[in-house]
Coordinates of C-alpha atoms and ligand atoms in Angstrom, one line a residue:
M1 CA 133.4 60.8 1.1
T2 CA 133.6 59.4 -2.4
P3 CA 130.8 60.5 -4.7
S4 CA 129.5 57.0 -4.8
S5 CA 129.1 56.7 -1.0
R6 CA 125.6 55.7 0.0
I7 CA 124.3 56.4 3.5
V8 CA 121.6 54.3 5.1
A9 CA 120.2 54.9 8.5
L10 CA 119.4 51.8 10.6
I11 CA 117.1 52.4 13.5
C12 CA 117.0 49.6 16.0
A13 CA 113.4 49.4 17.3
A14 CA 113.3 45.7 18.3
G15 CA 113.6 46.2 22.1
V16 CA 110.8 45.9 24.6
G17 CA 111.9 48.7 26.9
A18 CA 110.4 47.1 30.0
R19 CA 112.0 49.7 32.3
M20 CA 109.5 52.3 31.2
G21 CA 106.6 50.2 32.5
Y22 CA 104.3 50.7 29.5
P23 CA 102.1 47.9 28.2
Y24 CA 103.9 48.3 24.8
P25 CA 107.5 48.8 23.8
K26 CA 108.7 52.3 24.7
Q27 CA 109.3 53.3 21.1
Y28 CA 105.5 53.4 20.6
H29 CA 104.9 55.7 23.6
R30 CA 103.6 59.1 22.3
L31 CA 105.5 62.3 22.9
L32 CA 103.7 65.5 21.6
N33 CA 101.1 63.2 20.0
E34 CA 103.6 61.1 17.9
P35 CA 105.2 57.8 18.8
I36 CA 108.8 58.1 19.9
L37 CA 109.8 56.0 16.9
T38 CA 108.2 58.5 14.5
H39 CA 110.1 61.4 16.0
T40 CA 113.3 59.3 15.6
V41 CA 112.5 58.4 12.0
N42 CA 111.7 62.1 11.2
A43 CA 115.0 63.3 12.7
L44 CA 116.9 61.0 10.3
L45 CA 114.7 61.9 7.4
G46 CA 115.7 65.4 8.0
V47 CA 119.3 64.6 7.0
E48 CA 119.4 65.1 3.2
R49 CA 122.4 62.7 2.6
I50 CA 120.6 59.7 4.1
E51 CA 119.2 57.8 1.2
E52 CA 117.1 55.4 3.1
V53 CA 115.9 54.9 6.7
V54 CA 115.6 51.2 7.7
V55 CA 113.7 50.4 10.9
V56 CA 114.4 47.0 12.4
V57 CA 111.4 45.6 14.5
Q58 CA 110.5 42.3 16.0
P59 CA 108.8 39.8 13.7
N60 CA 105.1 40.0 14.4
D61 CA 105.3 43.4 16.0
P62 CA 101.6 44.3 16.4
W63 CA 102.2 48.1 16.6
I64 CA 104.4 48.9 13.7
E65 CA 101.9 48.6 10.9
E66 CA 99.7 51.5 12.0
V67 CA 102.7 53.7 13.0
A68 CA 104.6 53.1 9.7
A69 CA 101.5 53.7 7.5
R70 CA 102.2 57.4 7.5
W71 CA 105.9 57.2 6.9
P72 CA 107.2 58.2 3.5
Q73 CA 108.7 55.8 1.0
R74 CA 112.2 56.5 2.1
V75 CA 111.5 54.4 5.2
T76 CA 111.7 50.6 5.1
V77 CA 110.5 48.4 8.0
L78 CA 112.4 45.1 8.5
P79 CA 110.7 42.7 10.9
V80 CA 114.0 40.8 11.5
G81 CA 114.8 41.8 15.1
G82 CA 116.6 39.4 17.4
P83 CA 116.8 38.9 21.2
T84 CA 119.6 41.5 21.6
R85 CA 120.3 44.8 20.1
A86 CA 123.5 43.5 18.4
E87 CA 121.6 40.6 16.9
S88 CA 118.9 42.9 15.6
V89 CA 121.5 45.2 14.0
R90 CA 123.2 42.2 12.4
A91 CA 120.0 40.9 11.0
G92 CA 119.1 44.4 9.7
L93 CA 122.5 44.6 8.0
M94 CA 122.1 41.2 6.5
S95 CA 118.9 42.4 4.8
L96 CA 120.5 45.5 3.4
V97 CA 121.9 45.5 -0.1
A98 CA 125.3 47.0 0.9
D99 CA 128.3 47.4 -1.4
E100 CA 131.7 48.5 -0.2
N101 CA 130.6 52.2 -0.5
T102 CA 127.6 51.8 1.8
W103 CA 127.8 53.4 5.2
V104 CA 125.3 52.7 7.9
L105 CA 124.3 55.0 10.6
V106 CA 123.0 52.9 13.5
H107 CA 120.6 54.7 15.8
D108 CA 118.5 53.9 18.8
A109 CA 114.8 54.1 18.4
A110 CA 114.6 55.6 21.9
R111 CA 116.7 58.6 21.0
P112 CA 114.0 60.8 19.4
C113 CA 115.7 64.1 20.3
V114 CA 118.6 63.7 18.0
K115 CA 118.8 66.7 15.6
P116 CA 119.4 66.4 11.8
A117 CA 122.3 68.9 12.2
E118 CA 124.2 66.8 14.7
V119 CA 123.8 63.8 12.5
A120 CA 125.1 65.8 9.5
H121 CA 128.0 66.9 11.7
L122 CA 128.9 63.3 12.4
L123 CA 128.7 62.5 8.7
D124 CA 131.0 65.4 7.8
A125 CA 133.5 64.5 10.6
V126 CA 133.8 60.9 9.5
L127 CA 133.4 60.9 5.8
T128 CA 136.0 63.7 5.3
D129 CA 138.6 61.9 7.4
A130 CA 140.4 59.2 5.4
Q131 CA 142.2 58.1 8.6
V132 CA 139.1 56.7 10.4
D133 CA 136.9 53.6 9.9
G134 CA 133.9 55.2 11.5
G135 CA 132.7 57.5 14.2
I136 CA 130.0 58.0 16.9
L137 CA 128.3 60.9 18.6
A138 CA 129.5 61.1 22.2
I139 CA 129.7 63.4 25.1
E140 CA 132.7 64.1 27.4
V141 CA 132.0 62.9 31.0
A142 CA 131.5 66.0 33.2
D143 CA 130.6 64.3 36.5
T144 CA 133.0 62.7 38.9
L145 CA 132.9 58.9 38.4
K146 CA 132.7 56.5 41.3
R147 CA 133.1 52.7 41.2
A148 CA 130.9 50.9 43.7
N149 CA 131.5 47.7 45.6
D150 CA 128.9 45.0 46.1
Q151 CA 127.2 46.9 49.0
G152 CA 126.8 50.1 47.0
Y153 CA 129.6 51.9 48.8
I154 CA 132.3 53.8 47.0
E155 CA 135.3 51.6 46.2
A156 CA 137.2 54.1 44.1
T157 CA 137.0 57.3 42.2
V158 CA 137.6 56.7 38.6
S159 CA 139.4 59.3 36.6
R160 CA 137.1 61.0 34.1
E161 CA 140.0 62.2 32.1
R162 CA 139.4 61.3 28.4
M163 CA 136.1 59.5 29.3
W164 CA 133.2 59.9 26.9
R165 CA 129.6 58.6 27.0
A166 CA 128.7 56.9 23.7
L167 CA 125.5 58.0 22.1
T168 CA 124.0 57.2 18.7
P169 CA 124.0 57.4 15.7
Q170 CA 127.2 55.4 15.2
L171 CA 128.6 55.4 11.6
F172 CA 130.5 52.6 10.0
K173 CA 130.8 50.9 6.6
A174 CA 128.0 48.4 6.4
Q175 CA 130.2 45.5 5.3
A176 CA 132.8 46.1 8.1
L177 CA 130.1 46.4 10.7
Y178 CA 128.5 43.2 9.6
K179 CA 131.8 41.4 9.8
A180 CA 132.4 42.9 13.3
L181 CA 129.0 41.7 14.5
S182 CA 129.6 38.2 13.1
G183 CA 131.6 37.0 16.2
D184 CA 130.6 36.5 19.8
L185 CA 128.1 39.2 20.7
N186 CA 128.4 38.9 24.5
H187 CA 129.5 42.3 26.0
I188 CA 128.7 44.1 22.7
T189 CA 126.5 47.0 23.9
D190 CA 127.0 49.3 20.9
E191 CA 128.3 49.0 17.4
A192 CA 131.5 50.8 18.2
S193 CA 132.5 48.1 20.8
A194 CA 132.2 45.4 18.0
M195 CA 134.3 47.6 15.7
E196 CA 136.9 48.2 18.4
R197 CA 137.3 44.5 18.8
I198 CA 138.5 44.2 15.2
G199 CA 140.9 47.1 15.6
A200 CA 138.9 49.8 13.9
R201 CA 139.9 53.5 14.4
I202 CA 136.8 55.3 15.5
K203 CA 136.3 59.0 15.9
L204 CA 134.5 60.5 18.9
V205 CA 132.3 63.3 17.5
K206 CA 130.9 65.7 20.1
G207 CA 127.1 65.4 20.3
R208 CA 124.5 67.2 22.3
A209 CA 123.3 66.4 25.8
T210 CA 119.8 66.7 24.6
N211 CA 120.2 63.5 22.6
I212 CA 118.9 61.4 25.5
K213 CA 117.8 57.8 25.4
V214 CA 114.3 57.4 26.8
T215 CA 115.0 54.5 29.3
T216 CA 113.5 55.1 32.7
P217 CA 110.3 56.9 33.8
G218 CA 110.8 60.7 33.7
D219 CA 113.0 60.5 30.6
D220 CA 109.8 60.8 28.5
E221 CA 108.9 64.1 30.0
M222 CA 112.4 65.4 29.5
A223 CA 112.4 64.2 25.9
E224 CA 109.1 65.9 25.3
R225 CA 110.6 69.2 26.5
F226 CA 113.6 68.8 24.2
L227 CA 111.4 67.9 21.3
S228 CA 109.3 71.1 21.7
A229 CA 112.1 73.3 22.9
L230 CA 113.8 76.1 21.1
P231 CA 117.6 75.8 20.8
T232 CA 119.2 74.9 24.0
S233 CA 122.4 76.4 25.4
S234 CA 124.2 73.1 24.8
S235 CA 123.8 73.6 21.1
M236 CA 127.1 73.3 19.4
I237 CA 125.7 73.6 15.9
I238 CA 124.1 76.7 14.6
P239 CA 120.4 75.9 14.9
S240 CA 118.7 75.7 11.5
C241 CA 115.0 76.1 10.9
E242 CA 115.0 72.3 10.3
N243 CA 116.0 71.4 13.8
T244 CA 114.4 74.1 15.9
M245 CA 110.9 74.4 14.4
P246 CA 108.0 72.3 15.3
A247 CA 106.8 69.8 12.8
L248 CA 105.1 72.5 10.6
R249 CA 106.2 74.7 7.7
I250 CA 104.2 77.4 5.9
G251 CA 104.6 78.7 2.3
Q252 CA 102.9 81.2 0.1
G253 CA 102.9 81.5 -3.7
Y254 CA 101.8 83.9 -6.3
D255 CA 101.5 83.7 -10.1
S256 CA 100.1 85.7 -13.0
H257 CA 99.6 85.0 -16.7
R258 CA 98.2 87.0 -19.6
L259 CA 94.9 86.0 -21.3
V260 CA 95.2 85.4 -25.1
E261 CA 93.1 83.9 -27.8
G262 CA 93.7 80.5 -29.2
R263 CA 94.8 78.8 -26.0
P264 CA 92.8 76.5 -23.6
L265 CA 92.1 77.8 -20.1
I266 CA 93.5 75.4 -17.6
I267 CA 93.0 76.2 -13.9
G268 CA 94.0 73.8 -11.2
G269 CA 94.6 71.0 -13.7
V270 CA 91.0 71.4 -15.1
E271 CA 90.2 72.7 -18.6
I272 CA 87.5 75.4 -18.3
P273 CA 85.4 76.4 -21.4
F274 CA 86.2 80.0 -22.2
E275 CA 87.0 82.1 -25.3
K276 CA 90.5 82.7 -24.2
G277 CA 93.3 80.9 -22.4
L278 CA 96.4 81.8 -20.4
D279 CA 99.6 82.4 -22.2
G280 CA 102.9 80.9 -21.1
H281 CA 105.8 78.6 -21.7
S282 CA 104.0 75.7 -20.1
D283 CA 100.2 75.2 -20.0
A284 CA 100.2 78.4 -17.9
D285 CA 98.0 77.0 -15.1
V286 CA 98.2 80.0 -12.9
L287 CA 96.7 78.2 -9.9
L288 CA 99.0 75.2 -10.0
H289 CA 102.0 77.5 -10.4
A290 CA 101.0 79.5 -7.3
I291 CA 100.5 76.2 -5.4
T292 CA 103.8 74.8 -6.6
D293 CA 105.6 78.0 -5.5
A294 CA 103.9 77.9 -2.1
I295 CA 105.2 74.3 -1.5
L296 CA 108.7 75.2 -2.7
G297 CA 108.5 78.2 -0.4
A298 CA 107.6 76.1 2.6
L299 CA 110.6 73.9 1.8
S300 CA 112.9 76.9 1.3
L301 CA 113.8 75.4 -2.1
G302 CA 113.5 78.4 -4.4
D303 CA 110.6 78.7 -6.9
I304 CA 109.1 77.1 -9.9
G305 CA 111.5 79.0 -12.2
T306 CA 114.6 77.5 -10.5
H307 CA 113.3 73.9 -10.8
F308 CA 111.7 74.2 -14.3
P309 CA 113.4 77.1 -16.1
P310 CA 111.4 78.5 -19.0
S311 CA 114.6 78.6 -20.9
D312 CA 114.6 74.8 -21.0
E313 CA 112.7 73.5 -24.0
K314 CA 111.8 70.4 -21.9
W315 CA 109.1 72.4 -20.1
K316 CA 107.5 73.9 -23.3
G317 CA 103.8 73.1 -23.1
A318 CA 104.4 71.2 -19.9
D319 CA 101.5 69.9 -17.9
S320 CA 101.7 71.8 -14.7
A321 CA 100.2 68.9 -12.8
Q322 CA 103.4 67.0 -13.7
L323 CA 105.6 69.9 -12.3
L324 CA 103.5 69.9 -9.1
S325 CA 103.9 66.1 -8.8
A326 CA 107.7 66.4 -9.2
V327 CA 107.6 69.0 -6.3
M328 CA 105.5 66.6 -4.2
Q329 CA 108.3 64.1 -4.6
L330 CA 110.6 66.6 -3.0
V331 CA 108.1 67.0 -0.2
H332 CA 108.2 63.3 0.5
Q333 CA 112.0 63.1 0.2
K334 CA 112.3 65.8 2.8
G335 CA 110.0 64.0 5.1
W336 CA 107.0 66.2 4.9
R337 CA 103.4 66.0 3.7
V338 CA 100.7 68.6 2.9
G339 CA 98.5 69.7 5.8
N340 CA 96.1 72.0 4.0
L341 CA 96.0 74.5 1.2
D342 CA 94.1 77.8 0.7
A343 CA 94.2 79.4 -2.7
T344 CA 92.5 82.3 -4.5
V345 CA 92.2 82.8 -8.3
V346 CA 91.5 86.4 -9.3
A347 CA 89.7 86.7 -12.7
E348 CA 86.9 88.8 -14.0
R349 CA 85.5 86.0 -16.1
P350 CA 84.6 83.2 -16.5
K351 CA 82.6 82.2 -13.4
F352 CA 84.4 79.5 -11.6
G353 CA 81.5 78.4 -9.4
P354 CA 80.5 75.4 -11.6
Y355 CA 84.1 74.1 -11.7
K356 CA 85.3 74.7 -8.1
A357 CA 84.5 71.2 -6.8
T358 CA 86.3 69.6 -9.8
I359 CA 89.3 71.8 -9.3
Q360 CA 89.3 71.1 -5.6
A361 CA 89.2 67.4 -6.2
R362 CA 92.0 67.5 -8.7
V363 CA 94.2 69.7 -6.6
A364 CA 93.6 67.4 -3.5
Q365 CA 94.6 64.4 -5.6
L366 CA 97.8 66.1 -6.7
L367 CA 98.6 67.1 -3.1
E368 CA 97.7 63.7 -1.8
V369 CA 95.2 65.0 0.7
E370 CA 91.4 64.8 1.2
P371 CA 89.4 67.4 -0.7
D372 CA 88.4 69.1 2.6
C373 CA 92.1 70.0 3.1
V374 CA 91.9 72.1 -0.1
S375 CA 90.2 75.4 -0.4
I376 CA 89.8 77.1 -3.8
K377 CA 88.4 80.6 -3.8
A378 CA 87.6 82.7 -6.9
K379 CA 87.4 86.5 -6.9
T380 CA 87.0 89.2 -9.5
N381 CA 89.1 92.3 -9.3
E382 CA 86.0 94.6 -9.4
K383 CA 87.1 95.7 -12.9
M384 CA 90.2 97.4 -11.5
D385 CA 93.7 97.1 -13.1
A386 CA 94.8 94.7 -15.7
V387 CA 93.0 91.7 -14.2
G388 CA 89.9 93.9 -14.1
R389 CA 90.3 94.7 -17.8
Q390 CA 90.5 90.9 -18.4
E391 CA 94.1 91.1 -19.7
G392 CA 95.1 88.3 -17.4
M393 CA 94.6 86.3 -14.2
V394 CA 96.5 85.9 -11.0
A395 CA 96.5 83.3 -8.2
Y396 CA 97.6 83.2 -4.6
A397 CA 98.2 80.1 -2.5
S398 CA 99.1 79.4 1.1
V399 CA 100.2 75.9 2.1
L400 CA 101.0 74.2 5.4
L401 CA 103.4 71.3 5.4
M402 CA 103.5 68.8 8.3
K403 CA 106.2 66.3 9.2
A404 CA 105.3 63.1 7.4
Ligands
MG501 MG1 103.3 80.7 -14.1

């Protein structure tokens, strides 16, 4: 992979999926309370190297708007779907701004159980191999294969030697794939078949059996089990928290600052009248620092010091609300959103009661949630220890992140 390689995921969600028998396309059927398409989008958002996720739907799709309203900015919806899958992919590629270093991972909307780790494995396998033009996730055929005659009787046993079942995602350079899809699209059932036709060398990368395509009744129940399941025995990749946990992550944060004269007291982004303020490199907002650390903790991305080192002059006097906003960008990039926050400030004085609602509203705004998702509590330390002697203040925060 050259440093300039850009990876875009293209999810084909323009089919009607009539075989499932729903009154709406199958990608909008809910599994574990979320549309299949949202699970699929989330799986690809879980792959860090994917810059953008593009979802191709039919023009005038009446369901997409509501479903897409909760997706992060990294997802773009293109209402350019055509009558066949190949035409939809071609139309999606046409709308992409793709240079020669753009790779596209084409994925079926109806494969919600794909794991970020297996997509990352495909990216590694293809982008580190200069000999190949692309690659696909696939599974070696384990069953004996029979070819039937017109009456449904066995005509022959077909050797399963070197036979693979093609899954998605399938990874190719966007420009090459567009060219490959520019010819006759009859008999093109996946992107690889179009690329094979122009002589591309395509790698088969072993995927997981759990990456099923929800196609016929009963598949939805199986997919739901895979989505909620812990790692299965078919895992070939070491399960990471990202691909085995349900759509929740928890984090906790703690911070402390000394009280000094001649500084404003800023708590939760709100200036509170008091004879002293908290001392620190930034504005020393002890509450926002604890919240920021809780979020970074939920993402397993270190702490506030790693991201905004006090040794860096850039953060001198920094507005902690800006630091928190930068961390919220990371939350979005990783495909998460804040569920709720519970925080406690410990200080002997001043009384926080009159400012609690203002702090709650400001923190809710920063976390992009409704105020009732934010709890701010204030305690004294019963005159014990340094906080009790009014030498400083501390804050604690617990945050829950949910899949966006
Ligand atoms: Mg601090």
